[in-house]
Amino acid sequence: MKHPYLKSQPDEKGYFGAYGGAFLPPQLVEEFERITEAYMKLRKSHAFLSELRRIRLHYQGRPTPVYHARRLSEAIGGAQLYFKREDLNHTGAHKLNHCMAEALVAKSLGKTKLIAETGAGQHGVALATAAAHFGLECEIHMGEVDIEKEHPNVVRMKILGAKVVPATHGLKTLKEAVDSAFEAYLAQLDTAMYAIGSVVGPHPFPLMVRDFQSVVGLEAREQYREMTGGELPDHVVACVGGGSNAMGIFSGFIDDDVRLYAVEPLGRGTKLGEHAATLSYGKPGVLHGFKSILLQDENGDPAPVHSIASGLDYPGVGPEQAYLHEVGRVESVGASDRETVEAFYAISQMEGIIPALESAHAIAYAMKLAKEVPHDAILVNLSGRGDKDIDFVVENYGVMTWPSEGDAS
Ligand SMILES: *Cc1c(COP(=O)(O)O)cnc(C)c1O
C-alpha cells in the first residue's frame, strides 16, 4: 500500500523535498528543538487531541459547513461550485484553527506568553483571541505604518487584552515587525513562545500549522461525500499567501485522484512589485528561517509585492507548497485584483456571502475554471469573511453589479 502522504512529509529535519528546514540564529536552535520534540509527542497525545477537538466543537464553531453554491454555478453555466465555509469560524477565518492549537502547544511547554508579528492584523487578532481563551499574555508586533492603516484590528487586539508593540525602524511594515518580534522573543525565551501565522518559518512550524489546518480538508472530504452519496470533487481550489488554508483543504484530498490548485495573487501586472505570485515567478532562497521559493530582486533580497488582499502579499510561500508545486501535485494558477473584485461581488450578490478578498482570489479562479470543465465539481476553500474589506472595495472600485452589463455569462 502507498504510504499516506501526510505521514511521509516532511522528513525529520523538516524538509519537504529540497524545501523547509530550520535556518536559525544560534540562540534559537535549542528552543526550536524543544518545540519540535514537544510537538512530536503532542501530535500523538490523546489528551492534546481531545482537548483540541473539544475547543473546536464548543468554542470555534466547527465543523464549518460545505455549501453548494447553486445560484452562482447556474449563473456561470459551468461546473458545480461548492464552498468550505471557513468564514464561519469564530473570528471569521481559518486562522483560528492553528492559533488555538499553537496556544495549546505553548501551554504544554509551560509558557505563559505568546509573541507574534502581524501585517494586516488578522493573525494578531486570531492569536489575541487564543491567548484570551487560554489566559496567556499576548504581545503582537506591528509596523507603525500598518498600525495606522489597520486601525480596527489594532483596537480588536487591545480589547482582547493583547499588547501591541509598534515597529518603528525601516519601512515600519511587516518585515520590521518580524525583526522586532524576534528580538523580543530572544529576550523572553523562558516564558514566551513565538506563534507563526501560516505554514512558514523554521521547522516545526510548517508541519505543525499544516497538521492544525488539516481539519479543514478532512472535514470537507467527509461532508462532500455525505452530500453526494460517496463522490469526491474533481477539483479543489484555495488561495495562497503563506499557504495554510490551502494546505488545510489539500490535506483532505492529497492521496485522492483530485486536482489541486493554488491560486496566487496576480495583482495589477506581471512586473516585480505588481503582484505576489511567488510560485509563478519566484526562485529558491532562504527567508525568515526556512528554504522555499521566494520572489527576489536582482540582489537576491525579498522583492516588493502587491495584492489587494493584505493576507496574500508575502514574497515567499510555505516549503510544502513549494515542494508540491515542484513535483506537480498542485497546479499554481492566479487571479488578478480586478478578477478578484468581480468574484467578491459575484458571491455577495448570487449567494449572500461577502468573502474576504483573499478567499475571493480562489473563487475568481474557480469561476474561470468552471467554464472550462462544465461537467465537473469544484470545491473552493472560502477561507474568511469580507467585513474587513468592504470599505476598501467600495472606496476603490465602487459598488458593482454582477454580472456587469454586456458581460454575458
Ligand atoms: C491570512 C489569510 C489568508 C492567507 O494565509 P494562508 O496562510 O495562505 O492561508 C487567506 N485567507 C484569509 C481569510 C486570511 O485571513
Coordinates of C-alpha atoms and ligand atoms in Angstrom, one line a residue:
M1 CA 0.0 0.0 0.0
K2 CA 1.2 3.5 -0.7
H3 CA 2.3 5.4 2.3
P4 CA -0.2 8.1 3.1
Y5 CA 1.2 11.5 2.1
L6 CA 0.7 13.3 5.4
K7 CA 2.7 10.7 7.2
S8 CA 5.6 10.8 4.8
Q9 CA 6.2 14.5 4.6
P10 CA 8.2 16.3 5.9
D11 CA 11.4 14.3 6.9
E12 CA 12.7 14.5 10.5
K13 CA 14.6 17.7 9.7
G14 CA 11.5 19.4 8.4
Y15 CA 12.3 19.1 4.7
F16 CA 9.7 18.7 2.0
G17 CA 12.0 17.6 -0.8
A18 CA 14.5 20.5 -1.1
Y19 CA 12.4 23.0 0.9
G20 CA 11.9 23.7 4.6
G21 CA 14.5 23.1 7.3
A22 CA 15.4 25.5 10.1
F23 CA 17.8 28.3 9.5
L24 CA 18.2 29.9 12.9
P25 CA 20.4 32.2 14.9
P26 CA 22.4 30.1 17.4
Q27 CA 20.5 31.4 20.4
L28 CA 17.3 29.9 19.0
V29 CA 18.5 26.4 17.9
E30 CA 17.8 24.8 21.3
E31 CA 14.5 26.5 21.7
F32 CA 13.2 25.2 18.3
E33 CA 14.5 21.7 19.1
R34 CA 12.5 21.8 22.3
I35 CA 9.3 22.9 20.5
T36 CA 9.9 20.1 17.9
E37 CA 10.4 17.5 20.5
A38 CA 7.3 18.5 22.5
Y39 CA 5.2 18.7 19.4
M40 CA 6.2 15.3 18.1
K41 CA 4.8 13.9 21.4
L42 CA 1.7 16.1 21.4
R43 CA 0.7 15.1 17.9
K44 CA 0.2 11.6 19.2
S45 CA -1.2 12.5 22.6
H46 CA -4.8 11.6 23.2
A47 CA -5.2 14.3 25.8
F48 CA -3.9 17.0 23.4
L49 CA -6.0 15.9 20.5
S50 CA -9.2 15.5 22.5
E51 CA -8.7 19.0 24.1
L52 CA -8.3 20.4 20.6
R53 CA -11.5 18.6 19.4
R54 CA -13.4 20.0 22.4
I55 CA -12.3 23.6 21.7
R56 CA -13.2 23.3 18.0
L57 CA -16.6 22.0 18.8
H58 CA -17.6 24.2 21.7
Y59 CA -15.7 27.4 21.1
Q60 CA -14.7 27.7 17.5
G61 CA -17.9 26.5 15.9
R62 CA -16.6 23.5 14.0
P63 CA -17.4 21.7 11.8
T64 CA -17.9 24.5 9.4
P65 CA -20.3 23.5 6.6
V66 CA -19.7 22.7 3.0
Y67 CA -22.2 24.6 0.9
H68 CA -23.4 24.0 -2.7
A69 CA -23.4 27.4 -4.4
R70 CA -26.3 26.6 -6.8
R71 CA -27.2 30.1 -8.0
L72 CA -23.6 31.1 -8.8
S73 CA -23.0 27.8 -10.5
E74 CA -26.1 28.2 -12.6
A75 CA -25.2 31.9 -13.5
I76 CA -21.7 30.8 -14.7
G77 CA -23.3 27.9 -16.6
G78 CA -20.3 25.6 -15.9
A79 CA -19.2 23.3 -13.2
Q80 CA -20.9 23.0 -9.8
L81 CA -19.2 25.1 -7.2
Y82 CA -19.0 24.1 -3.5
F83 CA -17.6 26.3 -0.7
K84 CA -15.9 25.1 2.5
R85 CA -17.2 27.8 4.9
E86 CA -14.1 28.7 6.9
D87 CA -15.6 32.2 7.1
L88 CA -18.0 30.8 9.7
N89 CA -15.2 30.1 12.1
H90 CA -15.1 32.2 15.3
T91 CA -13.2 35.4 14.3
G92 CA -14.2 34.9 10.7
A93 CA -11.3 32.9 9.1
H94 CA -9.3 29.7 9.2
K95 CA -6.5 31.3 11.2
L96 CA -8.1 30.4 14.5
N97 CA -7.6 26.7 13.6
H98 CA -3.8 27.0 14.1
C99 CA -3.8 29.8 16.6
M100 CA -5.8 27.8 19.2
A101 CA -3.6 24.8 18.7
E102 CA -0.4 26.8 18.9
A103 CA -1.6 28.3 22.2
L104 CA -2.2 24.8 23.5
V105 CA 1.3 23.8 22.5
A106 CA 2.7 26.9 24.3
K107 CA 0.8 25.9 27.4
S108 CA 2.0 22.4 27.3
L109 CA 5.6 23.8 27.1
G110 CA 4.8 25.7 30.3
K111 CA 4.9 29.1 28.5
T112 CA 2.8 32.0 29.8
K113 CA 3.1 34.3 26.8
L114 CA 2.6 34.3 23.0
I115 CA 4.6 36.6 20.7
A116 CA 3.9 37.2 17.0
E117 CA 4.1 39.7 14.3
T118 CA 1.2 40.8 12.2
G119 CA 0.8 42.6 8.9
A120 CA -2.8 43.5 8.4
G121 CA -3.7 42.4 11.9
Q122 CA -5.6 39.2 11.1
H123 CA -3.0 36.9 12.7
G124 CA -2.7 39.3 15.6
V125 CA -6.4 39.2 16.3
A126 CA -6.7 35.4 16.0
L127 CA -3.7 34.9 18.3
A128 CA -5.0 37.5 20.8
T129 CA -8.3 35.6 20.8
A130 CA -6.5 32.3 21.5
A131 CA -4.4 33.9 24.3
A132 CA -7.5 35.3 26.0
H133 CA -9.2 31.9 25.8
F134 CA -6.2 30.2 27.5
G135 CA -5.3 33.0 29.9
L136 CA -1.9 33.6 28.2
E137 CA -0.2 37.0 27.8
C138 CA 0.0 38.2 24.2
E139 CA 2.4 40.6 22.6
I140 CA 1.8 41.5 18.9
H141 CA 4.5 43.4 16.9
M142 CA 3.2 45.5 14.1
G143 CA 4.8 48.1 11.8
E144 CA 3.9 51.7 12.7
V145 CA 2.6 52.2 9.1
D146 CA 0.3 49.1 9.4
I147 CA -1.0 50.3 12.8
E148 CA -2.3 53.4 11.1
K149 CA -3.8 51.5 8.2
E150 CA -5.4 48.7 10.1
H151 CA -6.9 50.6 12.9
P152 CA -10.0 48.3 13.6
N153 CA -7.7 45.2 14.1
V154 CA -5.4 47.2 16.4
V155 CA -8.5 48.1 18.5
R156 CA -9.7 44.5 18.5
M157 CA -6.3 43.2 19.7
K158 CA -6.3 45.8 22.6
I159 CA -9.9 44.9 23.6
L160 CA -8.8 41.3 23.7
G161 CA -6.1 42.2 26.2
A162 CA -3.1 42.0 23.9
K163 CA -0.1 44.4 24.0
V164 CA 0.5 45.9 20.5
V165 CA 4.2 46.9 20.1
P166 CA 4.9 49.3 17.2
A167 CA 7.9 48.5 15.0
T168 CA 9.4 51.9 14.3
H169 CA 12.5 51.3 12.2
G170 CA 13.0 51.0 8.4
L171 CA 9.8 50.9 6.3
K172 CA 7.7 50.3 9.5
T173 CA 5.8 47.4 8.0
L174 CA 5.7 43.6 8.1
K175 CA 9.5 42.8 7.8
E176 CA 10.3 45.2 10.6
A177 CA 7.5 43.7 12.7
V178 CA 9.2 40.3 12.2
D179 CA 12.6 41.7 13.3
S180 CA 11.0 43.4 16.3
A181 CA 9.1 40.3 17.4
F182 CA 12.2 38.0 17.1
E183 CA 14.2 40.4 19.2
A184 CA 11.5 40.4 21.9
Y185 CA 11.3 36.6 21.7
L186 CA 15.1 36.2 22.2
A187 CA 14.8 38.3 25.4
Q188 CA 12.0 36.1 26.8
L189 CA 12.8 32.5 25.8
D190 CA 11.9 31.2 29.2
T191 CA 8.3 32.4 29.3
A192 CA 7.3 33.1 25.7
M193 CA 6.6 31.1 22.5
Y194 CA 6.6 32.6 19.0
A195 CA 3.4 31.7 17.3
I196 CA 3.8 31.8 13.5
G197 CA 0.8 32.7 11.4
S198 CA 1.0 30.3 8.4
V199 CA 2.8 27.2 7.1
V200 CA 6.0 29.2 7.0
G201 CA 9.0 29.7 9.3
P202 CA 11.6 27.2 10.6
H203 CA 10.7 23.6 11.4
P204 CA 8.4 22.5 13.1
F205 CA 6.0 25.3 12.2
P206 CA 5.2 24.4 8.6
L207 CA 4.4 20.8 9.9
M208 CA 2.5 22.0 13.0
V209 CA 0.4 24.6 11.2
R210 CA -0.4 22.1 8.4
D211 CA -1.5 19.5 10.9
F212 CA -3.7 22.0 12.7
Q213 CA -5.3 23.2 9.5
S214 CA -5.8 19.6 8.1
V215 CA -9.1 19.6 9.9
V216 CA -10.5 21.7 7.1
G217 CA -9.8 19.1 4.4
L218 CA -10.6 16.1 6.5
E219 CA -14.0 17.6 7.4
A220 CA -14.7 18.8 3.8
R221 CA -13.9 15.4 2.3
E222 CA -16.4 13.6 4.6
Q223 CA -19.0 16.3 4.2
Y224 CA -18.8 16.3 0.5
R225 CA -19.1 12.5 0.3
E226 CA -22.1 12.7 2.5
M227 CA -23.8 15.4 0.3
T228 CA -23.1 13.5 -2.9
G229 CA -23.6 9.8 -1.9
G230 CA -19.9 9.0 -1.7
E231 CA -18.3 11.0 -4.5
L232 CA -15.3 13.3 -4.4
P233 CA -14.9 16.8 -6.1
D234 CA -12.9 16.8 -9.3
H235 CA -11.0 20.0 -8.3
V236 CA -10.1 21.6 -5.1
V237 CA -9.1 25.3 -5.1
A238 CA -7.6 27.6 -2.5
C239 CA -5.8 30.9 -2.3
V240 CA -2.1 31.0 -1.2
G241 CA -0.5 33.6 0.9
G242 CA 1.8 31.5 3.1
G243 CA -0.3 28.5 2.3
S244 CA -2.1 27.5 5.5
N245 CA -5.7 27.5 4.3
A246 CA -4.5 25.7 1.1
M247 CA -2.6 23.0 2.9
G248 CA -5.6 22.7 5.2
I249 CA -8.1 21.8 2.4
F250 CA -5.5 20.0 0.3
S251 CA -4.7 17.7 3.2
G252 CA -8.1 16.0 2.8
F253 CA -7.6 15.2 -0.9
I254 CA -3.8 14.8 -1.4
D255 CA -3.9 11.0 -1.7
D256 CA -7.0 11.1 -4.0
D257 CA -7.4 11.5 -7.7
V258 CA -8.5 15.1 -7.3
R259 CA -6.8 18.1 -9.0
L260 CA -5.5 20.7 -6.5
Y261 CA -5.0 24.4 -7.4
A262 CA -3.0 27.1 -5.5
V263 CA -4.3 30.5 -6.5
E264 CA -1.8 33.3 -6.3
P265 CA -2.4 37.0 -6.4
L266 CA -1.6 38.3 -9.9
G267 CA -2.2 41.8 -8.6
R268 CA -2.2 44.5 -11.3
G269 CA 0.6 43.4 -13.6
T270 CA 3.5 41.0 -14.3
K271 CA 6.4 43.2 -13.3
L272 CA 8.2 42.6 -9.9
G273 CA 6.3 44.7 -7.4
E274 CA 2.9 44.5 -9.1
H275 CA 1.9 41.0 -7.8
A276 CA 2.7 38.5 -5.1
A277 CA 2.7 35.3 -7.3
T278 CA 5.6 33.6 -5.7
L279 CA 5.3 30.1 -7.2
S280 CA 4.7 31.5 -10.7
Y281 CA 7.6 34.0 -10.7
G282 CA 9.9 33.1 -7.8
K283 CA 13.1 31.1 -7.3
P284 CA 14.7 29.1 -4.4
G285 CA 16.1 31.1 -1.5
V286 CA 16.1 31.4 2.3
L287 CA 13.8 33.8 4.2
H288 CA 12.6 34.0 7.8
G289 CA 14.3 30.8 8.8
F290 CA 13.3 28.4 6.0
K291 CA 14.1 27.5 2.5
S292 CA 11.4 27.9 -0.1
I293 CA 10.5 29.6 -3.4
L294 CA 10.7 33.4 -3.0
L295 CA 10.2 36.5 -5.0
Q296 CA 13.6 38.1 -5.1
D297 CA 15.0 41.3 -6.7
E298 CA 18.3 41.3 -8.7
N299 CA 20.3 41.3 -5.4
G300 CA 18.5 38.2 -4.1
D301 CA 16.7 40.3 -1.4
P302 CA 12.9 39.8 -0.9
A303 CA 11.1 41.6 -3.7
P304 CA 8.4 44.3 -3.1
V305 CA 5.0 42.7 -3.5
H306 CA 1.4 43.9 -4.2
S307 CA -2.1 42.4 -3.8
I308 CA -5.4 43.9 -2.9
A309 CA -5.6 41.2 -0.3
S310 CA -3.3 42.1 2.5
G311 CA -3.2 38.4 3.7
L312 CA -1.6 37.4 0.4
D313 CA 1.1 40.0 -0.1
Y314 CA 4.1 37.9 1.1
P315 CA 7.2 37.4 -1.1
G316 CA 7.5 33.8 0.0
V317 CA 5.4 30.7 0.3
G318 CA 5.4 27.7 2.7
P319 CA 8.0 25.0 1.9
E320 CA 5.3 22.3 1.4
Q321 CA 3.6 24.5 -1.2
A322 CA 7.0 24.9 -3.0
Y323 CA 7.5 21.1 -2.9
L324 CA 4.0 20.2 -4.1
H325 CA 4.4 22.8 -6.9
E326 CA 7.7 21.4 -7.9
V327 CA 6.6 17.8 -8.1
G328 CA 3.5 18.8 -9.9
R329 CA 0.9 17.6 -7.4
V330 CA -0.5 21.2 -7.0
E331 CA -1.1 23.4 -10.0
S332 CA -0.1 27.0 -9.4
V333 CA -2.6 29.4 -11.0
G334 CA -3.7 33.0 -10.4
A335 CA -6.3 35.7 -10.2
S336 CA -5.8 39.4 -10.7
D337 CA -7.0 42.2 -8.5
R338 CA -9.8 43.0 -11.0
E339 CA -11.0 39.4 -11.3
T340 CA -11.0 39.1 -7.5
V341 CA -13.2 42.2 -7.0
E342 CA -15.6 40.8 -9.6
A343 CA -15.7 37.5 -7.8
F344 CA -16.2 39.4 -4.5
Y345 CA -19.4 40.9 -5.9
A346 CA -20.5 37.7 -7.6
I347 CA -20.7 35.6 -4.5
S348 CA -22.0 38.5 -2.5
Q349 CA -24.9 39.0 -4.9
M350 CA -25.5 35.4 -6.1
E351 CA -25.1 33.7 -2.7
G352 CA -25.4 36.3 0.1
I353 CA -21.8 35.7 1.3
I354 CA -19.4 38.6 1.4
P355 CA -15.9 36.9 1.2
A356 CA -12.5 38.1 2.3
L357 CA -10.5 39.4 -0.6
E358 CA -8.0 36.6 -0.1
S359 CA -10.8 34.0 -0.5
A360 CA -12.2 35.9 -3.4
H361 CA -9.0 35.1 -5.3
A362 CA -9.8 31.4 -5.0
I363 CA -13.4 32.0 -6.1
A364 CA -12.3 34.1 -9.1
Y365 CA -10.1 31.3 -10.3
A366 CA -12.8 28.7 -9.7
M367 CA -15.2 30.8 -11.8
K368 CA -12.7 30.8 -14.7
L369 CA -12.1 27.0 -14.3
A370 CA -15.9 26.3 -14.1
K371 CA -16.3 27.4 -17.7
E372 CA -13.6 25.0 -18.9
V373 CA -14.9 21.9 -17.1
P374 CA -18.7 22.3 -17.2
H375 CA -19.5 18.7 -16.1
D376 CA -17.2 18.7 -13.0
A377 CA -17.5 19.7 -9.4
I378 CA -15.2 22.3 -7.8
L379 CA -14.6 22.7 -4.1
V380 CA -13.3 26.1 -3.0
N381 CA -11.9 26.9 0.4
L382 CA -13.7 30.1 1.4
S383 CA -11.0 31.0 3.9
G384 CA -12.6 34.0 5.5
R385 CA -15.4 36.6 5.6
G386 CA -15.1 40.0 4.0
D387 CA -16.3 42.5 6.6
K388 CA -12.7 43.8 6.9
D389 CA -12.6 44.6 3.2
I390 CA -15.9 46.3 2.5
D391 CA -14.7 49.9 2.9
F392 CA -11.6 49.3 0.8
V393 CA -13.5 47.7 -2.1
V394 CA -16.2 50.3 -2.2
E395 CA -13.7 53.2 -2.0
N396 CA -11.5 51.8 -4.7
Y397 CA -13.9 50.1 -7.1
G398 CA -17.4 51.5 -6.2
V399 CA -20.4 49.3 -5.8
M400 CA -20.6 47.0 -8.7
T401 CA -23.4 44.7 -10.1
W402 CA -22.6 41.2 -11.1
P403 CA -22.8 40.1 -13.9
S404 CA -22.0 43.5 -15.2
E405 CA -24.0 44.6 -18.3
G406 CA -22.6 43.3 -21.6
D407 CA -20.8 40.6 -19.6
A408 CA -22.9 37.7 -20.9
S409 CA -22.0 34.8 -18.7
Ligands
LIG1 C1 -4.3 35.3 6.3 C2 -5.4 34.9 5.3 C3 -5.1 34.1 4.1 C4 -3.7 33.8 3.7 O1 -2.9 33.0 4.5 P1 -2.7 31.5 4.2 O2 -1.7 31.0 5.2 O3 -2.1 31.4 2.8 O4 -3.9 30.7 4.3 C5 -6.1 33.7 3.3 N1 -7.4 34.0 3.6 C6 -7.7 34.7 4.8 C7 -9.2 35.0 5.0 C8 -6.7 35.1 5.6 O5 -7.1 35.8 6.7

